[in-house]
Short mmCIF file of N, CA, C and O and ligand atoms in Angstrom, two decimals:
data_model
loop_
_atom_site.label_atom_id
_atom_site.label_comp_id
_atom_site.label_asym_id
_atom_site.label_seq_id
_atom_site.Cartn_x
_atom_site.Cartn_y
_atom_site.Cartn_z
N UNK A 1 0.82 -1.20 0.00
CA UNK A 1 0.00 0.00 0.00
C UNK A 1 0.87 1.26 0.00
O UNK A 1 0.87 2.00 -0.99
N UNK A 2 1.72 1.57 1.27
CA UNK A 2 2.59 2.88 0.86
C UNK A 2 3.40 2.85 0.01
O UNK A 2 3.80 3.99 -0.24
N UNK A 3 4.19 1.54 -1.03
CA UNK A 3 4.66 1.48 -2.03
C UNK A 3 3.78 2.35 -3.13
O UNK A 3 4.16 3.35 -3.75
N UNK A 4 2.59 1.72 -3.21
CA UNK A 4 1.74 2.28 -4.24
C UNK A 4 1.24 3.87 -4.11
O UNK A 4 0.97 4.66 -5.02
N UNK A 5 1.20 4.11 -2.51
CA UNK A 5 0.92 5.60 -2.64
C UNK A 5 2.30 6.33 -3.60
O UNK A 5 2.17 6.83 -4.72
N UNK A 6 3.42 6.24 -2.94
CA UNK A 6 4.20 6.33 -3.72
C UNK A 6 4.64 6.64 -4.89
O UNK A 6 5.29 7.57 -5.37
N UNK A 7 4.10 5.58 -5.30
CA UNK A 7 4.20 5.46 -7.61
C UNK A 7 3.10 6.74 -7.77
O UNK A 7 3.31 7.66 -8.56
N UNK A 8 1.85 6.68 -6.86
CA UNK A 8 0.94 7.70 -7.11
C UNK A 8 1.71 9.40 -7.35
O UNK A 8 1.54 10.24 -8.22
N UNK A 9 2.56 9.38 -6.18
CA UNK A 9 2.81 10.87 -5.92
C UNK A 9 3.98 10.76 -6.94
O UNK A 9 3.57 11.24 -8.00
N UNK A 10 4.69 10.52 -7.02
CA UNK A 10 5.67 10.09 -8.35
C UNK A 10 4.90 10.39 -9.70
O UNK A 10 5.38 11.27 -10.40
N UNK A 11 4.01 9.87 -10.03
CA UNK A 11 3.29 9.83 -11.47
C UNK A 11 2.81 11.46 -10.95
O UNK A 11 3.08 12.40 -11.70
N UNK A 12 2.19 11.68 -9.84
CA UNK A 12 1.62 13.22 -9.86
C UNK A 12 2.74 14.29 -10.50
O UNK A 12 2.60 15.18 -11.34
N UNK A 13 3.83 13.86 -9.80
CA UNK A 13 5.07 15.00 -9.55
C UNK A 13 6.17 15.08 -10.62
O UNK A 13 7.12 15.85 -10.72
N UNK A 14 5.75 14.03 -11.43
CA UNK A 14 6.46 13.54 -12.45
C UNK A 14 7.03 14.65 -13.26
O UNK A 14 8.20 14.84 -13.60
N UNK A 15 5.74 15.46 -13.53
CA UNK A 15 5.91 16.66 -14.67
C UNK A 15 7.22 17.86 -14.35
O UNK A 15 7.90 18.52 -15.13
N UNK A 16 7.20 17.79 -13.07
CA UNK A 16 7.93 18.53 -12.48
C UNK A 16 9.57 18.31 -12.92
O UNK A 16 10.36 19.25 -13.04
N UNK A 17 9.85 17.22 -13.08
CA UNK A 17 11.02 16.75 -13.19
C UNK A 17 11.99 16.70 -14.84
O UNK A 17 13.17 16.61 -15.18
N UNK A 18 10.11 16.88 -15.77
CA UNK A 18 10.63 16.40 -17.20
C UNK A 18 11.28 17.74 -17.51
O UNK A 18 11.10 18.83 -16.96
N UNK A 19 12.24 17.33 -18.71
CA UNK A 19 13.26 18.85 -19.31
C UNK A 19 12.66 19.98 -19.78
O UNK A 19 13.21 21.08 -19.78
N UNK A 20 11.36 19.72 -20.27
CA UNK A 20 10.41 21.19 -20.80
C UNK A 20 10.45 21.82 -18.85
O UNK A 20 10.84 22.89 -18.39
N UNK A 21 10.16 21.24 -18.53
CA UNK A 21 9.67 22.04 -16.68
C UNK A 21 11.13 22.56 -16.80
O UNK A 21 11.22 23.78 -16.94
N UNK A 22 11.90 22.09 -16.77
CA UNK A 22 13.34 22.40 -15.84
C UNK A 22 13.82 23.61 -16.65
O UNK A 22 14.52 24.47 -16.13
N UNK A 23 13.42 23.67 -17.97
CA UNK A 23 13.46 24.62 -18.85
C UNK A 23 12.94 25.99 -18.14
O UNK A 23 13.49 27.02 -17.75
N UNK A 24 11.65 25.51 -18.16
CA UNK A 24 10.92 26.50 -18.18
C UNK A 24 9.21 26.35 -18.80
O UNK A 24 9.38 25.40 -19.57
N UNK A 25 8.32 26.57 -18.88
CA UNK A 25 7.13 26.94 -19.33
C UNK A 25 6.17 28.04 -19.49
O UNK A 25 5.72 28.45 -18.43
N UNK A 26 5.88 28.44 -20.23
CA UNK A 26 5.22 29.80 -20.81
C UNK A 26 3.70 29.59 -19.74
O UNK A 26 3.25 28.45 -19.85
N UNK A 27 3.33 30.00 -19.29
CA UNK A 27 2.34 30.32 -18.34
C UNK A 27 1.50 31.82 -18.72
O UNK A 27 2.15 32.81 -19.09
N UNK A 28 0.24 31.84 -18.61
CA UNK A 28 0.08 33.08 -18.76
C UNK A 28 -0.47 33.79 -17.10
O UNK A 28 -1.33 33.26 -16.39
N UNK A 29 0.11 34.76 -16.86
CA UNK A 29 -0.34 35.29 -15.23
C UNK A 29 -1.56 35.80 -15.43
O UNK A 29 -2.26 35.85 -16.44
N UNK A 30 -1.80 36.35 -13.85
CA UNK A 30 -3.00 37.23 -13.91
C UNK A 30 -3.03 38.10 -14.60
O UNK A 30 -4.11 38.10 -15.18
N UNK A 31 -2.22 39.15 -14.98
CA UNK A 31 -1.99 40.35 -15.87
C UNK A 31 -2.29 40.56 -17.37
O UNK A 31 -2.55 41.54 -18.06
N UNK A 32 -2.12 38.84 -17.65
CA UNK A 32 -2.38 38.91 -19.00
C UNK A 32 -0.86 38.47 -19.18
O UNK A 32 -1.08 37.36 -19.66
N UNK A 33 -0.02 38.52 -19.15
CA UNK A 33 1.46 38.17 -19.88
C UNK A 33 2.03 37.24 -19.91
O UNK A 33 2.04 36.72 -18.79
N UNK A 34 2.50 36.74 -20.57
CA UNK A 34 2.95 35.32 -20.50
C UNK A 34 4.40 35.25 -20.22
O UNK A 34 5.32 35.99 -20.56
N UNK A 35 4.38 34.26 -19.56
CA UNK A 35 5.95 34.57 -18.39
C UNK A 35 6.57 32.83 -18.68
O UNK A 35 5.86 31.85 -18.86
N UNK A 36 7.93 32.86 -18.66
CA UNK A 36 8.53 31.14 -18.67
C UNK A 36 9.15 31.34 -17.55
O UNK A 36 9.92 32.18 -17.10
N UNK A 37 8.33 29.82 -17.00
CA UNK A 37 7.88 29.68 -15.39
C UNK A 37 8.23 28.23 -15.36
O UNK A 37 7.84 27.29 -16.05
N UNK A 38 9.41 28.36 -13.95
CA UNK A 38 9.90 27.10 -13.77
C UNK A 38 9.37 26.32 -12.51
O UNK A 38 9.89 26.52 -11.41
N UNK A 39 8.18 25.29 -12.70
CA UNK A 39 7.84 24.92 -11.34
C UNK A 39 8.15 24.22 -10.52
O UNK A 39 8.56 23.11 -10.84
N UNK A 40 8.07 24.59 -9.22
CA UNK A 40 9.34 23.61 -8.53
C UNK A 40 8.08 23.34 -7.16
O UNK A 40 7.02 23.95 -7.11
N UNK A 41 8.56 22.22 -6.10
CA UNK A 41 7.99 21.73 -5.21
C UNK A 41 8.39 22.12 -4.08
O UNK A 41 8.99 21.26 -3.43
N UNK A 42 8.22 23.41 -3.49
CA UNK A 42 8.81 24.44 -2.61
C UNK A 42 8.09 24.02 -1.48
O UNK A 42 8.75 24.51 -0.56
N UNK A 43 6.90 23.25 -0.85
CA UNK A 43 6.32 23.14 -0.22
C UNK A 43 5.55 22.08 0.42
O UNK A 43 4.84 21.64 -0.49
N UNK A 44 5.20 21.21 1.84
CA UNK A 44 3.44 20.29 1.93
C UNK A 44 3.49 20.25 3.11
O UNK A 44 4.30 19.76 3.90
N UNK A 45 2.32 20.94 3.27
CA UNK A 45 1.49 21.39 3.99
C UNK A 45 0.76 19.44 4.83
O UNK A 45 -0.33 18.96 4.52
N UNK A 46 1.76 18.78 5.81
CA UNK A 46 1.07 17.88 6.08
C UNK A 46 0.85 17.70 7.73
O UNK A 46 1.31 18.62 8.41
N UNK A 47 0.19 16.64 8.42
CA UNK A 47 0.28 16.34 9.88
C UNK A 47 1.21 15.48 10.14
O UNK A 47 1.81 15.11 9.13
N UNK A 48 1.63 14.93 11.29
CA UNK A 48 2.30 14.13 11.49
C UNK A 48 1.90 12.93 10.91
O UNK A 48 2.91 12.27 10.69
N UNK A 49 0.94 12.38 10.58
CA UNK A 49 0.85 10.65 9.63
C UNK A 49 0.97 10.60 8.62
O UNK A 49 1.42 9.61 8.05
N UNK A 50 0.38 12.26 7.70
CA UNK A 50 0.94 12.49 6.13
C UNK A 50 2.65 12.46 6.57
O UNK A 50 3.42 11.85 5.83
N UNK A 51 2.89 12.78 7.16
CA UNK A 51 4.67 13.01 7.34
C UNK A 51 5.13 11.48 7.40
O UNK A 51 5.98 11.03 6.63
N UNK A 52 4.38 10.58 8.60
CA UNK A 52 4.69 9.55 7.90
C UNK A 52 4.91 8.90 6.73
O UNK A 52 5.97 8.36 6.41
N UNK A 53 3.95 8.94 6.12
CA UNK A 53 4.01 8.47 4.57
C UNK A 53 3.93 8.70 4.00
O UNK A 53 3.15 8.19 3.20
N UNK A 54 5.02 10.22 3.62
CA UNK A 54 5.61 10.89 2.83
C UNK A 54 6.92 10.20 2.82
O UNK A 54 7.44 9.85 1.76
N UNK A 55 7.52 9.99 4.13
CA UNK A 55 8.68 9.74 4.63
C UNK A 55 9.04 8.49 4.93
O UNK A 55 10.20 8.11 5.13
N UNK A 56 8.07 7.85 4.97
CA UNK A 56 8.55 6.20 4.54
C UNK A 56 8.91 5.79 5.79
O UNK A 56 9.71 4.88 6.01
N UNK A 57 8.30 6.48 6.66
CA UNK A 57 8.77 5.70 8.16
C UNK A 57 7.57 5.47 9.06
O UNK A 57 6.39 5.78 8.92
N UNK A 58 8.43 4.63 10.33
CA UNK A 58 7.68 4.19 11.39
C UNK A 58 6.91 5.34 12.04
O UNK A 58 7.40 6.44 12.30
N UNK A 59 5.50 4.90 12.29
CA UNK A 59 4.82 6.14 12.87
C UNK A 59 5.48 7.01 14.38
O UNK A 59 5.40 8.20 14.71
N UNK A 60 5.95 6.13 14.89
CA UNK A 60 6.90 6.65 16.20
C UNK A 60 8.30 7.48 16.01
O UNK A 60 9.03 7.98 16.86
N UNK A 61 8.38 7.45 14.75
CA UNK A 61 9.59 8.10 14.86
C UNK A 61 9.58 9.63 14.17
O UNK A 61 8.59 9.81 13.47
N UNK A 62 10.53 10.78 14.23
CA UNK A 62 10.21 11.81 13.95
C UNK A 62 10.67 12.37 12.31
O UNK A 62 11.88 12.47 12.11
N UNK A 63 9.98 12.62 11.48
CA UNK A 63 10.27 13.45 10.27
C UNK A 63 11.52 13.74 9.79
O UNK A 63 12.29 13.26 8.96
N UNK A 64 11.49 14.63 10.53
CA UNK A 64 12.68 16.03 10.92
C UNK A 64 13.79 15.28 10.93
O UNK A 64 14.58 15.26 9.98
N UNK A 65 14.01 14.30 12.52
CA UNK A 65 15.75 13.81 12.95
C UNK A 65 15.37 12.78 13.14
O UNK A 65 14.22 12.40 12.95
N UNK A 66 16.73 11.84 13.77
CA UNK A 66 16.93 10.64 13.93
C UNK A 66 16.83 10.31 15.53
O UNK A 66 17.42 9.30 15.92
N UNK A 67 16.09 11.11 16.51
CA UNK A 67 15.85 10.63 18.02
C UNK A 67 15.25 9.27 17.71
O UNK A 67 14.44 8.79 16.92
N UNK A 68 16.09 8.89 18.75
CA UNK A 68 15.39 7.28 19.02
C UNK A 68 13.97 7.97 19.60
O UNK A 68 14.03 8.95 20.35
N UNK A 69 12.65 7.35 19.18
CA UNK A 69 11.64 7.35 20.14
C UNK A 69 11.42 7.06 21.58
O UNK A 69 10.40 7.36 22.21
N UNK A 70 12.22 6.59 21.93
CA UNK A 70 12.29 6.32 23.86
C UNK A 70 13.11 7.27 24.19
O UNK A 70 13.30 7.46 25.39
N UNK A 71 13.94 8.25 23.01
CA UNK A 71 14.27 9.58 23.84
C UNK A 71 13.73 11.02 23.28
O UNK A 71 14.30 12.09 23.05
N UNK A 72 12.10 10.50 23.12
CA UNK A 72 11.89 12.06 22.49
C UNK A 72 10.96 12.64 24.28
O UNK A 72 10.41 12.08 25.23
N UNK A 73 11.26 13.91 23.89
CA UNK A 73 11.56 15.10 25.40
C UNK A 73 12.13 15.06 25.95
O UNK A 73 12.00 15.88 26.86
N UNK A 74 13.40 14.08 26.04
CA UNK A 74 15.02 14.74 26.37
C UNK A 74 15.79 15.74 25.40
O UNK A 74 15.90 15.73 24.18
N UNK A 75 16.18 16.45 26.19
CA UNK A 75 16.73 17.54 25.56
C UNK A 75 18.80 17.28 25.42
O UNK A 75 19.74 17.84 25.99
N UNK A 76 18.71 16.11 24.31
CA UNK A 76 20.55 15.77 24.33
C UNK A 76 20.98 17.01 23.82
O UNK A 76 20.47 17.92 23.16
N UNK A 77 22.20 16.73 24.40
CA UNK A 77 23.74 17.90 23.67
C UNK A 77 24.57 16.97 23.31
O UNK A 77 24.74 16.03 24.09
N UNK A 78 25.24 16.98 22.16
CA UNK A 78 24.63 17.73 20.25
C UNK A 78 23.34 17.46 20.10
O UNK A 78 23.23 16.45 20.80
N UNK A 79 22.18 17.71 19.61
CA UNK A 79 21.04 16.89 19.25
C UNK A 79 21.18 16.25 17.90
O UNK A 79 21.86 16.55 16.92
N UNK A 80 20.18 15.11 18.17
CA UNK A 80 20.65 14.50 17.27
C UNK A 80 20.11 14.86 15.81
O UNK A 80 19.11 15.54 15.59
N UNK A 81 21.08 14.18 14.69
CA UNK A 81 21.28 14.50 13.60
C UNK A 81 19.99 14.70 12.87
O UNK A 81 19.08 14.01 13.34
N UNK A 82 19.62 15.56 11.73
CA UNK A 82 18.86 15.17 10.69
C UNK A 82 18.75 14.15 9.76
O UNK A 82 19.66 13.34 9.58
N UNK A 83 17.53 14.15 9.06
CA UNK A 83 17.53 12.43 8.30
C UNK A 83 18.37 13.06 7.04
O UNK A 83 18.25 14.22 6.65
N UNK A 84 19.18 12.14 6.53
CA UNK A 84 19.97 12.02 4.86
C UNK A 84 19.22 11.42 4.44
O UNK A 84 19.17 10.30 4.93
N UNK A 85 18.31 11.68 3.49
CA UNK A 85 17.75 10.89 2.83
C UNK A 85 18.25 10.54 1.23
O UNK A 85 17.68 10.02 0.27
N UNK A 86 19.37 11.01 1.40
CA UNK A 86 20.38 10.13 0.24
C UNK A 86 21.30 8.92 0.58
O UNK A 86 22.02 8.25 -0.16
N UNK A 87 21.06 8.84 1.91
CA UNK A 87 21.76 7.59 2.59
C UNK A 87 20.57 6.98 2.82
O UNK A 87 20.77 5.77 2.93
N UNK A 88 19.10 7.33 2.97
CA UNK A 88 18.66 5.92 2.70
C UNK A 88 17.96 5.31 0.94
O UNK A 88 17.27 4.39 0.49
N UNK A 89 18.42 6.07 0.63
CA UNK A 89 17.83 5.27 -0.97
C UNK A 89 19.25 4.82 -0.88
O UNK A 89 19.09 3.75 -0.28
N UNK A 90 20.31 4.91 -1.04
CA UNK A 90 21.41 4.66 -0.76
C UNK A 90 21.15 3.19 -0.52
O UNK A 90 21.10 2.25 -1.31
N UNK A 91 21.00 3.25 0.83
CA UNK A 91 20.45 1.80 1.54
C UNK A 91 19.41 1.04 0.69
O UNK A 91 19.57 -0.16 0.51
N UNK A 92 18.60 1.53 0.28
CA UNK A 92 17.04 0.85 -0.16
C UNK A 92 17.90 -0.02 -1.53
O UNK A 92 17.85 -1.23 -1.71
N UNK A 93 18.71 1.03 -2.43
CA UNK A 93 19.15 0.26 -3.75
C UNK A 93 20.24 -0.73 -3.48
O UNK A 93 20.60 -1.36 -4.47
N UNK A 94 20.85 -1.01 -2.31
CA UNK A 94 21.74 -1.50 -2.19
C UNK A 94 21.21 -2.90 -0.89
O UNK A 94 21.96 -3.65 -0.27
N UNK A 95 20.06 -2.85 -0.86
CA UNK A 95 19.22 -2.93 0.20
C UNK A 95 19.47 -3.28 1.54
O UNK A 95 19.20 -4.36 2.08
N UNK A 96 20.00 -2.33 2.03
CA UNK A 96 20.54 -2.52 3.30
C UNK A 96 19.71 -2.10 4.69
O UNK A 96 20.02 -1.17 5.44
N UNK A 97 18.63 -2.98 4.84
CA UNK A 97 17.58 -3.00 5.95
C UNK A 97 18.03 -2.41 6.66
O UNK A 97 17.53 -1.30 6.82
N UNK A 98 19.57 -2.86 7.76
CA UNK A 98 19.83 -2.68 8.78
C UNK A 98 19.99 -1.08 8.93
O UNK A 98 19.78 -0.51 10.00
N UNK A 99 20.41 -0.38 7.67
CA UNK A 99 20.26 1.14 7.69
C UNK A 99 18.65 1.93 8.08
O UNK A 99 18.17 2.75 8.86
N UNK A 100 18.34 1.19 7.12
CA UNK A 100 17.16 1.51 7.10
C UNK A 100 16.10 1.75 8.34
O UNK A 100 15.52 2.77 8.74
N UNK A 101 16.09 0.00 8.90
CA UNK A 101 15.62 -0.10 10.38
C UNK A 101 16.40 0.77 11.56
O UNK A 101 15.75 1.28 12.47
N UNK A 102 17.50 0.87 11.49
CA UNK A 102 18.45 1.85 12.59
C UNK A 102 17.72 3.18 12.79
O UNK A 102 17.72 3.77 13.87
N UNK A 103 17.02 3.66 11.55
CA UNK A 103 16.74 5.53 11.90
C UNK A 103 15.07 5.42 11.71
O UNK A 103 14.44 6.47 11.82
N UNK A 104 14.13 3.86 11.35
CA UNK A 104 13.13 4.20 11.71
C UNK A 104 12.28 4.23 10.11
O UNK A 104 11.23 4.84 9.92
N UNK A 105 13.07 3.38 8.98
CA UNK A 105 13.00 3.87 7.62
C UNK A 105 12.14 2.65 7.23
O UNK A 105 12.52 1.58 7.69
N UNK A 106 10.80 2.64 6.29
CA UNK A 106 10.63 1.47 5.93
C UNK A 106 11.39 1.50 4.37
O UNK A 106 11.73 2.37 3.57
N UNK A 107 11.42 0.12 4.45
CA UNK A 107 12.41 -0.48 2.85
C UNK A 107 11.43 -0.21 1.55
O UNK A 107 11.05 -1.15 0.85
N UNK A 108 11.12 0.93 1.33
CA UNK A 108 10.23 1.27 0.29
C UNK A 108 11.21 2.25 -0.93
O UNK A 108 12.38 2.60 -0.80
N UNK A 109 10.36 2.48 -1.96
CA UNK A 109 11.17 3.12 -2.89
C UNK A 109 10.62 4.33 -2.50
O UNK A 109 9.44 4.55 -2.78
N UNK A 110 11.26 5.10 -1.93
CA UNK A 110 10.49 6.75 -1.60
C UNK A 110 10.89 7.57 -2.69
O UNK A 110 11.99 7.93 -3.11
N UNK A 111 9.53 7.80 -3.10
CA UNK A 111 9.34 8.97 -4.54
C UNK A 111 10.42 10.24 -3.98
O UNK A 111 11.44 10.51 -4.62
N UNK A 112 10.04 10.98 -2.66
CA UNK A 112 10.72 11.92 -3.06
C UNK A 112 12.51 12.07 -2.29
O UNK A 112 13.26 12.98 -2.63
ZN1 ZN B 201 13.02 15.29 15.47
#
């Protein structure tokens, strides 16, 4: 199932990625003028369970960083790291669970 949401938001976002977008596209604004307009995914607006499965992880664990869940509202010094999420496709193509499971990641192909 979150595999397939996945392919969904992928096939949505797709356009975004092809070489006419990255180019550019002629758009016409409110004004009337036509402007070449590069659209990009600056933004989502979600809750914490869309964040889940956006993010391909365990519902207990956080978005943002890599706190173990049995230490979230301790306040550590350094805190801990943010997610790389080029180290886990990293992991996923190489398929290395144990990465994966360590920060809370399910073994899915995450669109973004
Ligand atoms: Zn966090």
């Amino acid at each position: 199932m979150l595999q397939v949401t996945h392919e969904i938001i992928s096939s949505i976002l797709s356009p975004l990625c092809d070489v006419a977008s990255q180019r550019g596209i002629e758009i016409v604004c409110c004004d009337e003028k036509v402007r070449n307009c590069v659209p990009i995914l600056c933004g989502w607006l979600a809750d914490h369970m869309e964040n889940v499965m956006i993010y391909g992880i365990s519902s207990n664990w956080c978005p943002i960083c890599i706190t173990p869940p049995n230490e979230f509202g301790e306040l550590v010094n350094p805190p801990y790291a943010s997610r790389q999420h080029s180290k886990y496709a990293a992991a996923f193509h190489h398929t290395d669970i144990h990465i994966l499971n360590s920060d809370g990641v399910k073994n899915i192909n995450n669109v973004l």
